[in-house]
């Protein structure tokens, strides 16, 4: 009798497991088919956004297009938030609030992809220069993905309960958009999210796949200016001067000892001198040299250590050259452009990864390594509410190009390259499936 009971229990368990497996398969297949049916309209939206890129703080048309797409879905829309930002709220009963964010700004780059849909937009930048404008960082894909995900979640609203919060954020490329939206009250004027999701196209992962890094995913970023002072004079009489070019050469070399000798080798960090400007003529020793640096790290304490060390080293070199306190180098950190590292909450990220693998298949979800690029998405996880965030990479490289690169070792066009051209149909279709499944499962987890 006991043996029969055990047999029946095992059989019942197997049937339940099979039923659950079949249900999950049906859900994945249904979502996949639904996204495929939406692709013609989403492709059209992508091409429109790609051909009408706008620089940071000028994303008026992009914001209006996103607002129109949200309103067409019956979403409550607020425009002009934090600049040209858009917030969409869709309430679907009691449950958690899931926020999904996409950035909307483009870059001052002339597109050189050779595509028939390439951007031909030019504009005048803040310095009065005529520049091309291009979505060279994939924000057009991000916006399209946000709309596509909203479509799927509303279409399947009987499968979840809660509040969907859609954020089309401006000015990511200059590190100002998330700050502006949070300062205006993103988490006080609207529901404070329980979960925050985002994605970013990858120029090193093939279309059809995603990659996720738990923990630190992107870096702290600081822009630093150094004004090195000296005492100029004739190039034939250097002994009568304090040459700021020589001081600058010493400073450039000394900066690298911060990375190699002051910060722990177990704490990744970068100090790059990107620009040096000084002097006017062959035989003139000038009065100053200007440096522009970018600083990268993950740990906030390392960031503080870098900045303090730069100030100490530059001051010490000036003192050793006999300069007075008034002549010490000036170190200026552009706080308005500083952005923190993006730290993917490990528990939430594990759940998101499992959801995406369930939708796309385990082989199509890769483990990503942290990168030294920056993203202001990390700010959403650093508010007093301390909500968990997850940002994953969305493969965008045409598969044939990726395979050729792997075979030959040739480099692929990077993000911010004038030649970056994602396989947008495959990328968007994969992104909408991945983000929709992740959101659905987060809604149903509570």
GROMACS .gro file of C-alpha atoms in nm:
model
  446
    1UNK     CA    1   0.000   0.000   0.000
    2UNK     CA    2   0.281   0.236   0.097
    3UNK     CA    3   0.470   0.148  -0.221
    4UNK     CA    4   0.159   0.225  -0.429
    5UNK     CA    5   0.115   0.562  -0.249
    6UNK     CA    6   0.477   0.657  -0.315
    7UNK     CA    7   0.443   0.557  -0.679
    8UNK     CA    8   0.125   0.765  -0.719
    9UNK     CA    9   0.288   1.064  -0.543
   10UNK     CA   10   0.591   1.048  -0.770
   11UNK     CA   11   0.367   1.021  -1.074
   12UNK     CA   12   0.161   1.320  -0.959
   13UNK     CA   13   0.481   1.521  -0.899
   14UNK     CA   14   0.609   1.435  -1.244
   15UNK     CA   15   0.279   1.536  -1.402
   16UNK     CA   16   0.282   1.871  -1.214
   17UNK     CA   17   0.643   1.932  -1.321
   18UNK     CA   18   0.557   1.845  -1.681
   19UNK     CA   19   0.252   2.070  -1.670
   20UNK     CA   20   0.459   2.357  -1.529
   21UNK     CA   21   0.728   2.302  -1.790
   22UNK     CA   22   0.470   2.299  -2.068
   23UNK     CA   23   0.311   2.614  -1.926
   24UNK     CA   24   0.645   2.797  -1.918
   25UNK     CA   25   0.720   2.680  -2.271
   26UNK     CA   26   0.381   2.803  -2.387
   27UNK     CA   27   0.436   3.140  -2.220
   28UNK     CA   28   0.777   3.178  -2.385
   29UNK     CA   29   0.644   3.073  -2.723
   30UNK     CA   30   0.346   3.306  -2.690
   31UNK     CA   31   0.566   3.603  -2.602
   32UNK     CA   32   0.808   3.522  -2.882
   33UNK     CA   33   0.526   3.508  -3.138
   34UNK     CA   34   0.368   3.828  -3.006
   35UNK     CA   35   0.696   4.020  -3.032
   36UNK     CA   36   0.755   3.887  -3.382
   37UNK     CA   37   0.414   4.018  -3.487
   38UNK     CA   38   0.498   4.362  -3.344
   39UNK     CA   39   0.830   4.389  -3.527
   40UNK     CA   40   0.715   4.575  -3.843
   41UNK     CA   41   0.582   4.864  -3.635
   42UNK     CA   42   0.882   4.857  -3.400
   43UNK     CA   43   1.123   4.859  -3.695
   44UNK     CA   44   0.946   5.162  -3.833
   45UNK     CA   45   0.973   5.336  -3.496
   46UNK     CA   46   1.345   5.255  -3.477
   47UNK     CA   47   1.414   5.396  -3.823
   48UNK     CA   48   1.227   5.716  -3.737
   49UNK     CA   49   1.424   5.761  -3.415
   50UNK     CA   50   1.753   5.674  -3.585
   51UNK     CA   51   1.700   5.930  -3.859
   52UNK     CA   52   1.602   6.206  -3.615
   53UNK     CA   53   1.872   6.198  -3.346
   54UNK     CA   54   1.903   6.485  -3.098
   55UNK     CA   55   2.194   6.592  -2.878
   56UNK     CA   56   2.180   6.592  -2.498
   57UNK     CA   57   1.936   6.848  -2.356
   58UNK     CA   58   1.773   6.887  -2.700
   59UNK     CA   59   1.566   6.565  -2.715
   60UNK     CA   60   1.235   6.744  -2.768
   61UNK     CA   61   1.115   6.545  -3.070
   62UNK     CA   62   1.230   6.215  -2.922
   63UNK     CA   63   1.042   6.287  -2.601
   64UNK     CA   64   0.728   6.381  -2.792
   65UNK     CA   65   0.746   6.061  -2.998
   66UNK     CA   66   0.785   5.849  -2.685
   67UNK     CA   67   0.495   6.027  -2.517
   68UNK     CA   68   0.274   5.967  -2.821
   69UNK     CA   69   0.361   5.595  -2.823
   70UNK     CA   70   0.279   5.565  -2.452
   71UNK     CA   71  -0.048   5.756  -2.482
   72UNK     CA   72  -0.157   5.529  -2.766
   73UNK     CA   73  -0.127   5.238  -2.522
   74UNK     CA   74  -0.345   5.406  -2.261
   75UNK     CA   75  -0.051   5.497  -2.039
   76UNK     CA   76  -0.065   5.803  -1.811
   77UNK     CA   77   0.208   6.036  -1.946
   78UNK     CA   78   0.407   6.323  -1.797
   79UNK     CA   79   0.630   6.516  -2.037
   80UNK     CA   80   0.910   6.766  -1.981
   81UNK     CA   81   1.032   6.593  -1.667
   82UNK     CA   82   1.398   6.659  -1.588
   83UNK     CA   83   1.438   6.836  -1.922
   84UNK     CA   84   1.283   6.652  -2.216
   85UNK     CA   85   1.223   6.339  -2.010
   86UNK     CA   86   0.900   6.140  -2.022
   87UNK     CA   87   0.744   5.931  -1.744
   88UNK     CA   88   0.470   5.680  -1.820
   89UNK     CA   89   0.259   5.512  -1.550
   90UNK     CA   90   0.031   5.214  -1.611
   91UNK     CA   91  -0.159   5.087  -1.308
   92UNK     CA   92  -0.275   4.728  -1.320
   93UNK     CA   93  -0.405   4.647  -0.973
   94UNK     CA   94  -0.222   4.583  -0.648
   95UNK     CA   95   0.137   4.469  -0.673
   96UNK     CA   96   0.496   4.587  -0.704
   97UNK     CA   97   0.611   4.883  -0.911
   98UNK     CA   98   0.859   4.790  -1.183
   99UNK     CA   99   1.048   5.076  -1.348
  100UNK     CA  100   1.207   5.033  -1.692
  101UNK     CA  101   1.437   5.307  -1.817
  102UNK     CA  102   1.567   5.400  -2.163
  103UNK     CA  103   1.790   5.694  -2.257
  104UNK     CA  104   1.707   5.921  -2.549
  105UNK     CA  105   2.003   6.142  -2.647
  106UNK     CA  106   2.244   6.103  -2.940
  107UNK     CA  107   2.607   6.202  -3.004
  108UNK     CA  108   2.783   6.472  -3.212
  109UNK     CA  109   2.911   6.225  -3.473
  110UNK     CA  110   2.874   6.214  -3.853
  111UNK     CA  111   2.735   5.870  -3.936
  112UNK     CA  112   2.956   5.665  -4.170
  113UNK     CA  113   2.778   5.330  -4.173
  114UNK     CA  114   2.676   5.355  -4.539
  115UNK     CA  115   2.323   5.242  -4.450
  116UNK     CA  116   2.040   5.380  -4.661
  117UNK     CA  117   1.868   5.486  -4.338
  118UNK     CA  118   2.177   5.659  -4.198
  119UNK     CA  119   2.131   5.985  -4.009
  120UNK     CA  120   2.194   6.296  -4.215
  121UNK     CA  121   2.115   6.535  -3.932
  122UNK     CA  122   2.349   6.823  -3.855
  123UNK     CA  123   2.316   7.088  -3.587
  124UNK     CA  124   2.508   7.364  -3.411
  125UNK     CA  125   2.664   7.255  -3.082
  126UNK     CA  126   2.713   7.460  -2.766
  127UNK     CA  127   3.044   7.593  -2.897
  128UNK     CA  128   2.886   7.718  -3.220
  129UNK     CA  129   3.030   7.440  -3.435
  130UNK     CA  130   2.834   7.259  -3.705
  131UNK     CA  131   2.831   6.889  -3.614
  132UNK     CA  132   2.667   6.572  -3.737
  133UNK     CA  133   2.430   6.390  -3.502
  134UNK     CA  134   2.407   6.010  -3.472
  135UNK     CA  135   2.266   5.746  -3.241
  136UNK     CA  136   2.611   5.587  -3.211
  137UNK     CA  137   2.541   5.447  -2.863
  138UNK     CA  138   2.218   5.265  -2.945
  139UNK     CA  139   1.973   5.487  -2.760
  140UNK     CA  140   1.736   5.453  -3.055
  141UNK     CA  141   1.730   5.078  -2.984
  142UNK     CA  142   1.673   5.148  -2.615
  143UNK     CA  143   1.373   5.371  -2.685
  144UNK     CA  144   1.224   5.122  -2.928
  145UNK     CA  145   1.273   4.844  -2.676
  146UNK     CA  146   1.092   5.047  -2.408
  147UNK     CA  147   0.790   5.094  -2.634
  148UNK     CA  148   0.793   4.730  -2.743
  149UNK     CA  149   0.812   4.608  -2.384
  150UNK     CA  150   0.524   4.835  -2.282
  151UNK     CA  151   0.317   4.694  -2.567
  152UNK     CA  152   0.378   4.336  -2.457
  153UNK     CA  153   0.314   4.397  -2.088
  154UNK     CA  154  -0.014   4.576  -2.155
  155UNK     CA  155  -0.116   4.312  -2.408
  156UNK     CA  156  -0.057   4.048  -2.138
  157UNK     CA  157  -0.189   4.249  -1.844
  158UNK     CA  158  -0.396   3.953  -1.726
  159UNK     CA  159  -0.066   3.778  -1.640
  160UNK     CA  160   0.057   4.034  -1.385
  161UNK     CA  161  -0.050   4.290  -1.128
  162UNK     CA  162   0.120   4.607  -1.013
  163UNK     CA  163   0.236   4.938  -1.158
  164UNK     CA  164   0.450   4.969  -1.470
  165UNK     CA  165   0.672   5.278  -1.466
  166UNK     CA  166   0.836   5.376  -1.796
  167UNK     CA  167   1.115   5.636  -1.795
  168UNK     CA  168   1.250   5.789  -2.118
  169UNK     CA  169   1.552   5.972  -1.980
  170UNK     CA  170   1.737   6.254  -2.157
  171UNK     CA  171   2.102   6.362  -2.132
  172UNK     CA  172   2.266   6.032  -2.041
  173UNK     CA  173   2.574   6.104  -2.251
  174UNK     CA  174   2.663   6.407  -2.037
  175UNK     CA  175   2.570   6.248  -1.706
  176UNK     CA  176   2.289   6.494  -1.637
  177UNK     CA  177   1.961   6.321  -1.718
  178UNK     CA  178   1.917   6.086  -1.423
  179UNK     CA  179   2.028   6.361  -1.183
  180UNK     CA  180   1.771   6.603  -1.326
  181UNK     CA  181   1.483   6.355  -1.313
  182UNK     CA  182   1.563   6.248  -0.957
  183UNK     CA  183   1.607   6.609  -0.846
  184UNK     CA  184   1.265   6.699  -0.986
  185UNK     CA  185   1.110   6.418  -0.780
  186UNK     CA  186   1.098   6.104  -0.993
  187UNK     CA  187   1.057   5.884  -0.685
  188UNK     CA  188   0.827   6.123  -0.497
  189UNK     CA  189   0.590   6.255  -0.764
  190UNK     CA  190   0.551   5.902  -0.898
  191UNK     CA  191   0.548   5.562  -0.723
  192UNK     CA  192   0.885   5.464  -0.579
  193UNK     CA  193   0.977   5.152  -0.777
  194UNK     CA  194   1.041   4.818  -0.612
  195UNK     CA  195   1.252   4.702  -0.906
  196UNK     CA  196   1.448   4.904  -1.162
  197UNK     CA  197   1.553   4.762  -1.500
  198UNK     CA  198   1.753   4.889  -1.794
  199UNK     CA  199   1.950   4.758  -2.088
  200UNK     CA  200   2.230   4.880  -2.311
  201UNK     CA  201   2.325   4.758  -2.656
  202UNK     CA  202   2.663   4.588  -2.680
  203UNK     CA  203   2.909   4.632  -2.965
  204UNK     CA  204   3.090   4.312  -2.870
  205UNK     CA  205   2.803   4.064  -2.824
  206UNK     CA  206   2.618   3.918  -3.125
  207UNK     CA  207   2.254   3.999  -3.186
  208UNK     CA  208   2.020   3.740  -3.039
  209UNK     CA  209   2.210   3.717  -2.711
  210UNK     CA  210   2.231   3.915  -2.388
  211UNK     CA  211   2.507   3.942  -2.128
  212UNK     CA  212   2.472   4.019  -1.759
  213UNK     CA  213   2.726   4.111  -1.489
  214UNK     CA  214   2.613   4.073  -1.128
  215UNK     CA  215   2.760   4.331  -0.891
  216UNK     CA  216   2.964   4.610  -1.047
  217UNK     CA  217   2.879   4.642  -1.416
  218UNK     CA  218   2.997   4.994  -1.509
  219UNK     CA  219   3.237   5.242  -1.355
  220UNK     CA  220   3.253   5.565  -1.160
  221UNK     CA  221   3.343   5.840  -1.408
  222UNK     CA  222   3.499   6.178  -1.331
  223UNK     CA  223   3.624   6.450  -1.564
  224UNK     CA  224   3.914   6.645  -1.412
  225UNK     CA  225   4.093   6.959  -1.536
  226UNK     CA  226   4.442   7.051  -1.416
  227UNK     CA  227   4.589   7.395  -1.477
  228UNK     CA  228   4.967   7.371  -1.434
  229UNK     CA  229   5.125   7.711  -1.368
  230UNK     CA  230   5.481   7.819  -1.432
  231UNK     CA  231   5.697   8.123  -1.497
  232UNK     CA  232   5.748   8.180  -1.866
  233UNK     CA  233   6.030   8.329  -2.064
  234UNK     CA  234   6.263   8.280  -2.360
  235UNK     CA  235   6.334   7.927  -2.471
  236UNK     CA  236   6.705   8.011  -2.490
  237UNK     CA  237   6.718   8.096  -2.117
  238UNK     CA  238   6.525   7.817  -1.943
  239UNK     CA  239   6.721   7.871  -1.620
  240UNK     CA  240   6.533   8.199  -1.573
  241UNK     CA  241   6.195   8.026  -1.590
  242UNK     CA  242   5.992   7.753  -1.424
  243UNK     CA  243   5.882   7.559  -1.729
  244UNK     CA  244   5.519   7.440  -1.698
  245UNK     CA  245   5.572   7.192  -1.985
  246UNK     CA  246   5.842   7.012  -1.788
  247UNK     CA  247   5.623   7.021  -1.476
  248UNK     CA  248   5.339   6.876  -1.680
  249UNK     CA  249   5.559   6.593  -1.807
  250UNK     CA  250   5.646   6.505  -1.448
  251UNK     CA  251   5.279   6.521  -1.348
  252UNK     CA  252   5.165   6.293  -1.633
  253UNK     CA  253   5.414   6.026  -1.528
  254UNK     CA  254   5.340   6.070  -1.157
  255UNK     CA  255   4.966   6.025  -1.215
  256UNK     CA  256   5.024   5.668  -1.329
  257UNK     CA  257   5.188   5.583  -0.996
  258UNK     CA  258   4.849   5.645  -0.832
  259UNK     CA  259   4.714   5.352  -1.029
  260UNK     CA  260   5.021   5.130  -0.998
  261UNK     CA  261   5.152   5.216  -0.650
  262UNK     CA  262   4.882   5.380  -0.437
  263UNK     CA  263   4.554   5.205  -0.512
  264UNK     CA  264   4.531   4.836  -0.426
  265UNK     CA  265   4.601   4.613  -0.728
  266UNK     CA  266   4.278   4.433  -0.640
  267UNK     CA  267   4.077   4.753  -0.700
  268UNK     CA  268   4.046   4.829  -1.074
  269UNK     CA  269   4.098   5.194  -1.168
  270UNK     CA  270   4.211   5.408  -1.457
  271UNK     CA  271   4.360   5.759  -1.485
  272UNK     CA  272   4.388   5.874  -1.846
  273UNK     CA  273   4.526   6.207  -1.964
  274UNK     CA  274   4.318   6.276  -2.271
  275UNK     CA  275   4.428   6.629  -2.357
  276UNK     CA  276   4.735   6.853  -2.309
  277UNK     CA  277   4.741   7.215  -2.425
  278UNK     CA  278   5.024   7.459  -2.363
  279UNK     CA  279   5.267   7.695  -2.531
  280UNK     CA  280   5.242   7.909  -2.842
  281UNK     CA  281   5.578   7.903  -3.026
  282UNK     CA  282   5.899   7.702  -3.061
  283UNK     CA  283   6.118   7.938  -2.860
  284UNK     CA  284   5.872   8.057  -2.594
  285UNK     CA  285   5.829   7.900  -2.252
  286UNK     CA  286   5.471   7.975  -2.157
  287UNK     CA  287   5.307   8.044  -1.824
  288UNK     CA  288   5.070   7.747  -1.807
  289UNK     CA  289   4.964   7.411  -1.946
  290UNK     CA  290   4.613   7.266  -1.926
  291UNK     CA  291   4.536   6.896  -1.885
  292UNK     CA  292   4.207   6.709  -1.916
  293UNK     CA  293   4.172   6.373  -1.744
  294UNK     CA  294   3.916   6.097  -1.715
  295UNK     CA  295   3.909   5.891  -1.395
  296UNK     CA  296   3.747   5.547  -1.373
  297UNK     CA  297   3.691   5.308  -1.082
  298UNK     CA  298   3.420   5.092  -0.925
  299UNK     CA  299   3.458   5.145  -0.551
  300UNK     CA  300   3.352   5.498  -0.435
  301UNK     CA  301   3.644   5.496  -0.188
  302UNK     CA  302   3.888   5.442  -0.474
  303UNK     CA  303   3.736   5.740  -0.656
  304UNK     CA  304   3.799   5.959  -0.350
  305UNK     CA  305   4.154   5.823  -0.322
  306UNK     CA  306   4.228   5.907  -0.687
  307UNK     CA  307   4.114   6.269  -0.654
  308UNK     CA  308   4.298   6.327  -0.325
  309UNK     CA  309   4.619   6.177  -0.468
  310UNK     CA  310   4.602   6.394  -0.781
  311UNK     CA  311   4.579   6.708  -0.568
  312UNK     CA  312   4.865   6.595  -0.343
  313UNK     CA  313   5.102   6.490  -0.622
  314UNK     CA  314   5.051   6.799  -0.837
  315UNK     CA  315   5.101   7.024  -0.537
  316UNK     CA  316   5.417   6.837  -0.436
  317UNK     CA  317   5.569   6.868  -0.783
  318UNK     CA  318   5.500   7.241  -0.784
  319UNK     CA  319   5.666   7.282  -0.444
  320UNK     CA  320   5.970   7.086  -0.562
  321UNK     CA  321   6.005   7.332  -0.852
  322UNK     CA  322   6.007   7.628  -0.614
  323UNK     CA  323   5.663   7.764  -0.693
  324UNK     CA  324   5.470   7.956  -0.432
  325UNK     CA  325   5.130   7.850  -0.302
  326UNK     CA  326   4.960   8.093  -0.539
  327UNK     CA  327   5.136   7.915  -0.826
  328UNK     CA  328   5.036   7.561  -0.733
  329UNK     CA  329   4.834   7.369  -0.993
  330UNK     CA  330   4.457   7.408  -0.989
  331UNK     CA  331   4.266   7.078  -0.990
  332UNK     CA  332   3.900   7.104  -1.087
  333UNK     CA  333   3.659   6.808  -1.072
  334UNK     CA  334   3.351   6.853  -1.293
  335UNK     CA  335   3.096   6.742  -1.034
  336UNK     CA  336   2.807   6.807  -1.275
  337UNK     CA  337   2.950   6.541  -1.509
  338UNK     CA  338   3.051   6.290  -1.241
  339UNK     CA  339   2.850   5.970  -1.236
  340UNK     CA  340   2.868   5.675  -0.996
  341UNK     CA  341   2.935   5.315  -1.081
  342UNK     CA  342   2.643   5.090  -1.176
  343UNK     CA  343   2.604   4.812  -0.922
  344UNK     CA  344   2.365   4.538  -1.027
  345UNK     CA  345   2.187   4.407  -0.720
  346UNK     CA  346   2.303   4.042  -0.706
  347UNK     CA  347   1.974   3.889  -0.591
  348UNK     CA  348   1.755   4.076  -0.838
  349UNK     CA  349   2.007   4.027  -1.118
  350UNK     CA  350   2.009   3.651  -1.060
  351UNK     CA  351   1.630   3.648  -1.097
  352UNK     CA  352   1.645   3.862  -1.410
  353UNK     CA  353   1.908   3.635  -1.560
  354UNK     CA  354   1.697   3.326  -1.489
  355UNK     CA  355   1.392   3.489  -1.647
  356UNK     CA  356   1.577   3.587  -1.963
  357UNK     CA  357   1.734   3.242  -1.991
  358UNK     CA  358   1.386   3.093  -1.959
  359UNK     CA  359   1.271   3.309  -2.251
  360UNK     CA  360   1.574   3.301  -2.482
  361UNK     CA  361   1.744   2.977  -2.380
  362UNK     CA  362   2.044   2.932  -2.151
  363UNK     CA  363   2.295   2.942  -2.438
  364UNK     CA  364   2.182   3.291  -2.531
  365UNK     CA  365   2.256   3.446  -2.191
  366UNK     CA  366   2.625   3.518  -2.136
  367UNK     CA  367   2.817   3.620  -1.828
  368UNK     CA  368   2.946   3.975  -1.872
  369UNK     CA  369   3.256   4.125  -1.715
  370UNK     CA  370   3.253   4.474  -1.560
  371UNK     CA  371   3.363   4.752  -1.796
  372UNK     CA  372   3.521   5.092  -1.730
  373UNK     CA  373   3.255   5.276  -1.932
  374UNK     CA  374   3.007   5.488  -1.738
  375UNK     CA  375   2.627   5.510  -1.722
  376UNK     CA  376   2.412   5.737  -1.506
  377UNK     CA  377   2.166   5.449  -1.462
  378UNK     CA  378   2.352   5.368  -1.140
  379UNK     CA  379   2.207   5.679  -0.975
  380UNK     CA  380   1.861   5.519  -0.958
  381UNK     CA  381   1.997   5.265  -0.710
  382UNK     CA  382   2.164   5.524  -0.485
  383UNK     CA  383   1.861   5.721  -0.365
  384UNK     CA  384   1.762   5.700   0.005
  385UNK     CA  385   1.511   5.431  -0.099
  386UNK     CA  386   1.803   5.206  -0.209
  387UNK     CA  387   1.598   5.020  -0.468
  388UNK     CA  388   1.764   4.727  -0.650
  389UNK     CA  389   1.875   4.793  -1.007
  390UNK     CA  390   1.975   4.564  -1.294
  391UNK     CA  391   2.119   4.669  -1.629
  392UNK     CA  392   2.202   4.403  -1.887
  393UNK     CA  393   2.383   4.414  -2.220
  394UNK     CA  394   2.184   4.350  -2.536
  395UNK     CA  395   2.385   4.197  -2.819
  396UNK     CA  396   2.370   4.415  -3.132
  397UNK     CA  397   2.649   4.294  -3.362
  398UNK     CA  398   2.537   4.124  -3.685
  399UNK     CA  399   2.616   3.755  -3.635
  400UNK     CA  400   2.818   3.732  -3.958
  401UNK     CA  401   3.031   4.029  -3.852
  402UNK     CA  402   3.083   3.881  -3.507
  403UNK     CA  403   3.188   3.542  -3.646
  404UNK     CA  404   3.427   3.708  -3.894
  405UNK     CA  405   3.582   3.913  -3.615
  406UNK     CA  406   3.629   3.605  -3.399
  407UNK     CA  407   3.795   3.421  -3.688
  408UNK     CA  408   4.027   3.701  -3.797
  409UNK     CA  409   4.089   3.890  -3.475
  410UNK     CA  410   3.980   4.215  -3.642
  411UNK     CA  411   3.815   4.474  -3.422
  412UNK     CA  412   3.445   4.553  -3.448
  413UNK     CA  413   3.316   4.912  -3.454
  414UNK     CA  414   3.272   5.017  -3.092
  415UNK     CA  415   2.998   5.215  -2.928
  416UNK     CA  416   3.043   5.586  -3.015
  417UNK     CA  417   3.196   5.485  -3.348
  418UNK     CA  418   3.068   5.654  -3.665
  419UNK     CA  419   3.050   5.302  -3.813
  420UNK     CA  420   2.844   5.138  -3.539
  421UNK     CA  421   2.545   4.975  -3.711
  422UNK     CA  422   2.347   4.725  -3.502
  423UNK     CA  423   2.143   4.446  -3.655
  424UNK     CA  424   1.838   4.634  -3.535
  425UNK     CA  425   1.560   4.380  -3.617
  426UNK     CA  426   1.729   4.094  -3.432
  427UNK     CA  427   1.847   4.323  -3.152
  428UNK     CA  428   1.506   4.476  -3.089
  429UNK     CA  429   1.322   4.144  -3.107
  430UNK     CA  430   1.562   3.991  -2.854
  431UNK     CA  431   1.553   4.295  -2.627
  432UNK     CA  432   1.175   4.315  -2.610
  433UNK     CA  433   1.149   3.945  -2.531
  434UNK     CA  434   1.418   3.966  -2.263
  435UNK     CA  435   1.287   4.279  -2.092
  436UNK     CA  436   0.922   4.173  -2.108
  437UNK     CA  437   0.994   3.834  -1.953
  438UNK     CA  438   1.213   3.987  -1.681
  439UNK     CA  439   0.942   4.241  -1.592
  440UNK     CA  440   0.663   3.983  -1.594
  441UNK     CA  441   0.853   3.762  -1.353
  442UNK     CA  442   0.938   4.052  -1.120
  443UNK     CA  443   0.572   4.152  -1.107
  444UNK     CA  444   0.477   3.796  -1.016
  445UNK     CA  445   0.758   3.735  -0.767
  446UNK     CA  446   0.621   3.948  -0.485
   0.00000   0.00000   0.00000
